[in-house]
C-alpha positions as YAML, in Angstrom:
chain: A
units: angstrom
residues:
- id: 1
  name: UNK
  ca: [-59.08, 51.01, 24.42]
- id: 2
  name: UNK
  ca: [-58.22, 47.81, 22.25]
- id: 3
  name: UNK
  ca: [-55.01, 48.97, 21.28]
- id: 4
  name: UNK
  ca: [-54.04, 50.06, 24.74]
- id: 5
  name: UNK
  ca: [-55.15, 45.86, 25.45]
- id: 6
  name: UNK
  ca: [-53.30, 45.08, 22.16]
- id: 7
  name: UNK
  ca: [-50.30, 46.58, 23.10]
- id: 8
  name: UNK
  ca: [-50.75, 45.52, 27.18]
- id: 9
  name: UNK
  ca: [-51.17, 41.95, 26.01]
- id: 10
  name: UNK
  ca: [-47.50, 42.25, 23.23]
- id: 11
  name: UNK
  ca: [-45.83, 43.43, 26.91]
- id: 12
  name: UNK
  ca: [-47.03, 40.89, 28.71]
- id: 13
  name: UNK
  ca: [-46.32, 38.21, 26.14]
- id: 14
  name: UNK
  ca: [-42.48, 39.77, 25.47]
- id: 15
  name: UNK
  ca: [-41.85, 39.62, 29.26]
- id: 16
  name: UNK
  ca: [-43.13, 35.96, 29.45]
- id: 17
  name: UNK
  ca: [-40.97, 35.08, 26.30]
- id: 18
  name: UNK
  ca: [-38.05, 36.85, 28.32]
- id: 19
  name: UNK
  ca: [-38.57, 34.87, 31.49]
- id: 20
  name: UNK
  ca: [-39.68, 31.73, 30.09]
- id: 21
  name: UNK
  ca: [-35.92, 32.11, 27.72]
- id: 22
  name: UNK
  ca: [-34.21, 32.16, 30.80]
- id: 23
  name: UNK
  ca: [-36.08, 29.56, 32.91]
- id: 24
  name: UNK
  ca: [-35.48, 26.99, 29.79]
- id: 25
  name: UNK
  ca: [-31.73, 28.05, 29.57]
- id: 26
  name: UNK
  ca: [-31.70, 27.35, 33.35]
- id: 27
  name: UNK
  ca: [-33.68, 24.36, 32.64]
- id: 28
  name: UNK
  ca: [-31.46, 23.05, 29.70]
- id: 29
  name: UNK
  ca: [-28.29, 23.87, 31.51]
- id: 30
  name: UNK
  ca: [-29.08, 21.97, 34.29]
- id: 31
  name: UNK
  ca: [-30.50, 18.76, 32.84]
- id: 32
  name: UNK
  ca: [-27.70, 19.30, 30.31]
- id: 33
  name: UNK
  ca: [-25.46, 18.85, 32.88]
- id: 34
  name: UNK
  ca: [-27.07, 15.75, 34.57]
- id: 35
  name: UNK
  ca: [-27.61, 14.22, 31.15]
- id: 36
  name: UNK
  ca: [-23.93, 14.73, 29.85]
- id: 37
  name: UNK
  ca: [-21.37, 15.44, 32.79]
- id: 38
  name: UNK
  ca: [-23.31, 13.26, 35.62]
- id: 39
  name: UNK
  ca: [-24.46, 10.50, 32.90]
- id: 40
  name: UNK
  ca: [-28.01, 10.32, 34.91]
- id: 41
  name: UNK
  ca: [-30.67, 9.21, 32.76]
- id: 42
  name: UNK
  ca: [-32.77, 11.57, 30.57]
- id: 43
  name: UNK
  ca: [-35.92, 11.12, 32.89]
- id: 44
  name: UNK
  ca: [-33.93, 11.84, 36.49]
- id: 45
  name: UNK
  ca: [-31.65, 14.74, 35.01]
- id: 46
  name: UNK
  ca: [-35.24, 16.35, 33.85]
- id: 47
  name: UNK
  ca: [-36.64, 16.06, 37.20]
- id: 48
  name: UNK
  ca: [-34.23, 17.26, 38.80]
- id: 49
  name: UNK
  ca: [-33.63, 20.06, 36.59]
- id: 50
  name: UNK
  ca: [-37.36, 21.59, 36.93]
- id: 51
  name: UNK
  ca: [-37.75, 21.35, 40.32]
- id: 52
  name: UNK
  ca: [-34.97, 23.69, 40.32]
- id: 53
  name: UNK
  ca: [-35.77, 25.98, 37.62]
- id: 54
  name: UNK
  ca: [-39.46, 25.47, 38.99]
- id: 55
  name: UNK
  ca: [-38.51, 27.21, 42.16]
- id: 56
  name: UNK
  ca: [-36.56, 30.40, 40.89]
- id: 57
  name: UNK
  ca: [-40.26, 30.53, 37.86]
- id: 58
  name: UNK
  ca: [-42.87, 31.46, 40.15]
- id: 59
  name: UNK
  ca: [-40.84, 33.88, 41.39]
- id: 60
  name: UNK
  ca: [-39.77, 35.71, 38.32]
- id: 61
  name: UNK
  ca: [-43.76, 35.49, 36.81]
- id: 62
  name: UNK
  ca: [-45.25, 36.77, 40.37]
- id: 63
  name: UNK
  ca: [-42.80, 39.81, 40.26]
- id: 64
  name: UNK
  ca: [-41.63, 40.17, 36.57]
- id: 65
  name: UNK
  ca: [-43.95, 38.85, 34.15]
- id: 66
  name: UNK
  ca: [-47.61, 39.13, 35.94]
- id: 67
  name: UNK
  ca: [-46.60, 41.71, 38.65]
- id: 68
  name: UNK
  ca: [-49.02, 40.11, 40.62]
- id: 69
  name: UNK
  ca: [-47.62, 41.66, 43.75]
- id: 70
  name: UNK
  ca: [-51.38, 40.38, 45.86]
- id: 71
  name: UNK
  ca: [-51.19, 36.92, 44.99]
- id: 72
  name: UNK
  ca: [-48.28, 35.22, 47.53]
- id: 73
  name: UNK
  ca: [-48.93, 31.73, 49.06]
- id: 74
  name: UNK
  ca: [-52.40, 31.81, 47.28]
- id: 75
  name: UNK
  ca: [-50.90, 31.44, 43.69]
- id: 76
  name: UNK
  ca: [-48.32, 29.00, 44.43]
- id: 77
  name: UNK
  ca: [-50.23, 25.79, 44.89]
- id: 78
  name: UNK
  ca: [-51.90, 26.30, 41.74]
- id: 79
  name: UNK
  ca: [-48.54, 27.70, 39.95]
- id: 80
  name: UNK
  ca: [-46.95, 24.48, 41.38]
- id: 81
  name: UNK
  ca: [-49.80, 22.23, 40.66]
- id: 82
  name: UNK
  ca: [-50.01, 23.39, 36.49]
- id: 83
  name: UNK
  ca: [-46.24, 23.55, 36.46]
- id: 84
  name: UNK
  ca: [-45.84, 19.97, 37.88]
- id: 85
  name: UNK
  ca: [-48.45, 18.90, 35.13]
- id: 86
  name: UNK
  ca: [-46.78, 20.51, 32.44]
- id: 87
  name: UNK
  ca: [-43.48, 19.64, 33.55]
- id: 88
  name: UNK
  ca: [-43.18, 16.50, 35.20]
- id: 89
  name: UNK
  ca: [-46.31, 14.63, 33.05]
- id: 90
  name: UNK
  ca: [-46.86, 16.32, 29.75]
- id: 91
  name: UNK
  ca: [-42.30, 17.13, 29.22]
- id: 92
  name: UNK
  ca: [-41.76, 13.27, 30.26]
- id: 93
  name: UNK
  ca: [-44.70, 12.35, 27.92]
- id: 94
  name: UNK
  ca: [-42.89, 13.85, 25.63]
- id: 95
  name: UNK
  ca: [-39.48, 13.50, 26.21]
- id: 96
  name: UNK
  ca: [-40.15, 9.25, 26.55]
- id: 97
  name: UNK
  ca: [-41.81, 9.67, 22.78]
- id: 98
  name: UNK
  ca: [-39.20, 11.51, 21.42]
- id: 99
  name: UNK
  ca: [-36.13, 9.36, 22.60]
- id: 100
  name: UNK
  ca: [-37.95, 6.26, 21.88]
- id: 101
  name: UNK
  ca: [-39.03, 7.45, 18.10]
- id: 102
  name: UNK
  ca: [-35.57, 8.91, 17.54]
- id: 103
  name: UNK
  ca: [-34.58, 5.59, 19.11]
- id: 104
  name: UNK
  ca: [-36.50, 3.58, 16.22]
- id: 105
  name: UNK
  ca: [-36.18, 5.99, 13.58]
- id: 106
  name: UNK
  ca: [-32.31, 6.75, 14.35]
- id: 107
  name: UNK
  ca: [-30.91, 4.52, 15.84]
- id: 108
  name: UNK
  ca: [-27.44, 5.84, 15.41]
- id: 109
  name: UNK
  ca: [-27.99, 9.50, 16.46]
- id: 110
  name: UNK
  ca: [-25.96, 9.84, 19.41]
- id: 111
  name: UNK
  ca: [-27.75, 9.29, 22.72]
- id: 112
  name: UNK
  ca: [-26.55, 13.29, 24.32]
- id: 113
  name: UNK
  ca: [-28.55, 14.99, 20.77]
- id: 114
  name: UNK
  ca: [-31.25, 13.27, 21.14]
- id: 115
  name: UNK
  ca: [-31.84, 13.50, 25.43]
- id: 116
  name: UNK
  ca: [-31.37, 17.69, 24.15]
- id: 117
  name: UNK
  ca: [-33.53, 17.71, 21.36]
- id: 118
  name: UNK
  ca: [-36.23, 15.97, 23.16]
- id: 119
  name: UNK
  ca: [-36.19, 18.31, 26.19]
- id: 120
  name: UNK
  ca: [-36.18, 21.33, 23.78]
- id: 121
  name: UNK
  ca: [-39.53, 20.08, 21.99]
- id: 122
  name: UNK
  ca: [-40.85, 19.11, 25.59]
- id: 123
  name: UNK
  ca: [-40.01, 22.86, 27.15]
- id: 124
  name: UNK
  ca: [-41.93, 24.46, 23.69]
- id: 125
  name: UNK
  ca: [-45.22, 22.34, 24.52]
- id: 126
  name: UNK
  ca: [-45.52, 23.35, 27.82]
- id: 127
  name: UNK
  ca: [-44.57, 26.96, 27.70]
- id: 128
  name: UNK
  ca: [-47.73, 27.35, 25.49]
- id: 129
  name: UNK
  ca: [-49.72, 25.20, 28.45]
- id: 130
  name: UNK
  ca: [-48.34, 27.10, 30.97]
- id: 131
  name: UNK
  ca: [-48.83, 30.83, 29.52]
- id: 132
  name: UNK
  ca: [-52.56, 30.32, 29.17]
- id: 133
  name: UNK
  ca: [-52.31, 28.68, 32.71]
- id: 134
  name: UNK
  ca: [-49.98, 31.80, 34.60]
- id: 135
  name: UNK
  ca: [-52.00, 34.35, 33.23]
- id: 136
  name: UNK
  ca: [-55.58, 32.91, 34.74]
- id: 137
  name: UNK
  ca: [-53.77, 32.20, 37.92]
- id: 138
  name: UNK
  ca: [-51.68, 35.62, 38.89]
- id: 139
  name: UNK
  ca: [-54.89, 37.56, 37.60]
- id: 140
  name: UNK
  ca: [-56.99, 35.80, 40.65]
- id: 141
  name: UNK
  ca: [-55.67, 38.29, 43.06]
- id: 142
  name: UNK
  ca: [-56.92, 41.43, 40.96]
- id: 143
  name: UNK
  ca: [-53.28, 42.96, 41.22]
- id: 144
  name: UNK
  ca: [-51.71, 41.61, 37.95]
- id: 145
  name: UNK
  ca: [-50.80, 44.37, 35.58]
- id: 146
  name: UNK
  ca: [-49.97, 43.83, 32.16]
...
């Protein structure tokens, strides 16, 4: 029984790793591109950027990751509400401290490196925050499989 758990829990993990890959590559891309081809500031490119990629991640966790096939309307205001946290409070926390330190620290690294850099270490906090967060949530409705 605890290795069948063991080895339901190293699924579940590899198929949030999977999705979560892809929603920060979607994620990156897209406040790549508002960072370095529309020149919008760090802070409005990464809004912009997971609202999007917020969007396409519930649905890829409900169906892919969780299989929470019960769960609907029901898990997406709390989805939302831990994703906007972790997103839009604790990635701009962190994005804001990295530029600024980077800022102080090196103050000739070029402005592009640092914008990615800080959004990389922003996306690795949260992914932790939101695992713990996804799985508590899409297990409500009694229908998520590992």
């Amino acid at each position: 029984m605890a290795a069948e758990r063991a080895t339901s829990l190293r699924a579940l993990v590899a198929r949030f790793l999977v999705s979560g890959g892809a929603m920060a590559l979607l994620d990156l891309c897209l406040y790549s591109g508002g960072t370095l081809l529309m020149h919008w500031p760090p802070i409005a490119a990464h809004v912009v950027s997971t609202l999007i990629t917020i969007c396409v991640s519930f649905a890829v966790n409900r169906a892919f990751v969780f299989r929470a096939h019960g769960t609907g309307v029901r898990a997406f205001v709390p989805f939302l509400a831990v994703t906007l946290v972790t997103a839009l409070v604790i990635q701009t926390l962190i994005i804001t401290g990295v530029v600024h330190a980077c800022g102080a620290l090196f103050p000739r690294a070029p402005e592009g490196v640092v914008a990615i850099a800080a959004k990389i270490i922003a996306v690795g906090v949260a992914a932790v925050c939101n695992f713990v967060c996804y799985r508590v949530i899409f297990s409500r409705g009694g229908s998520a499989r590992a």
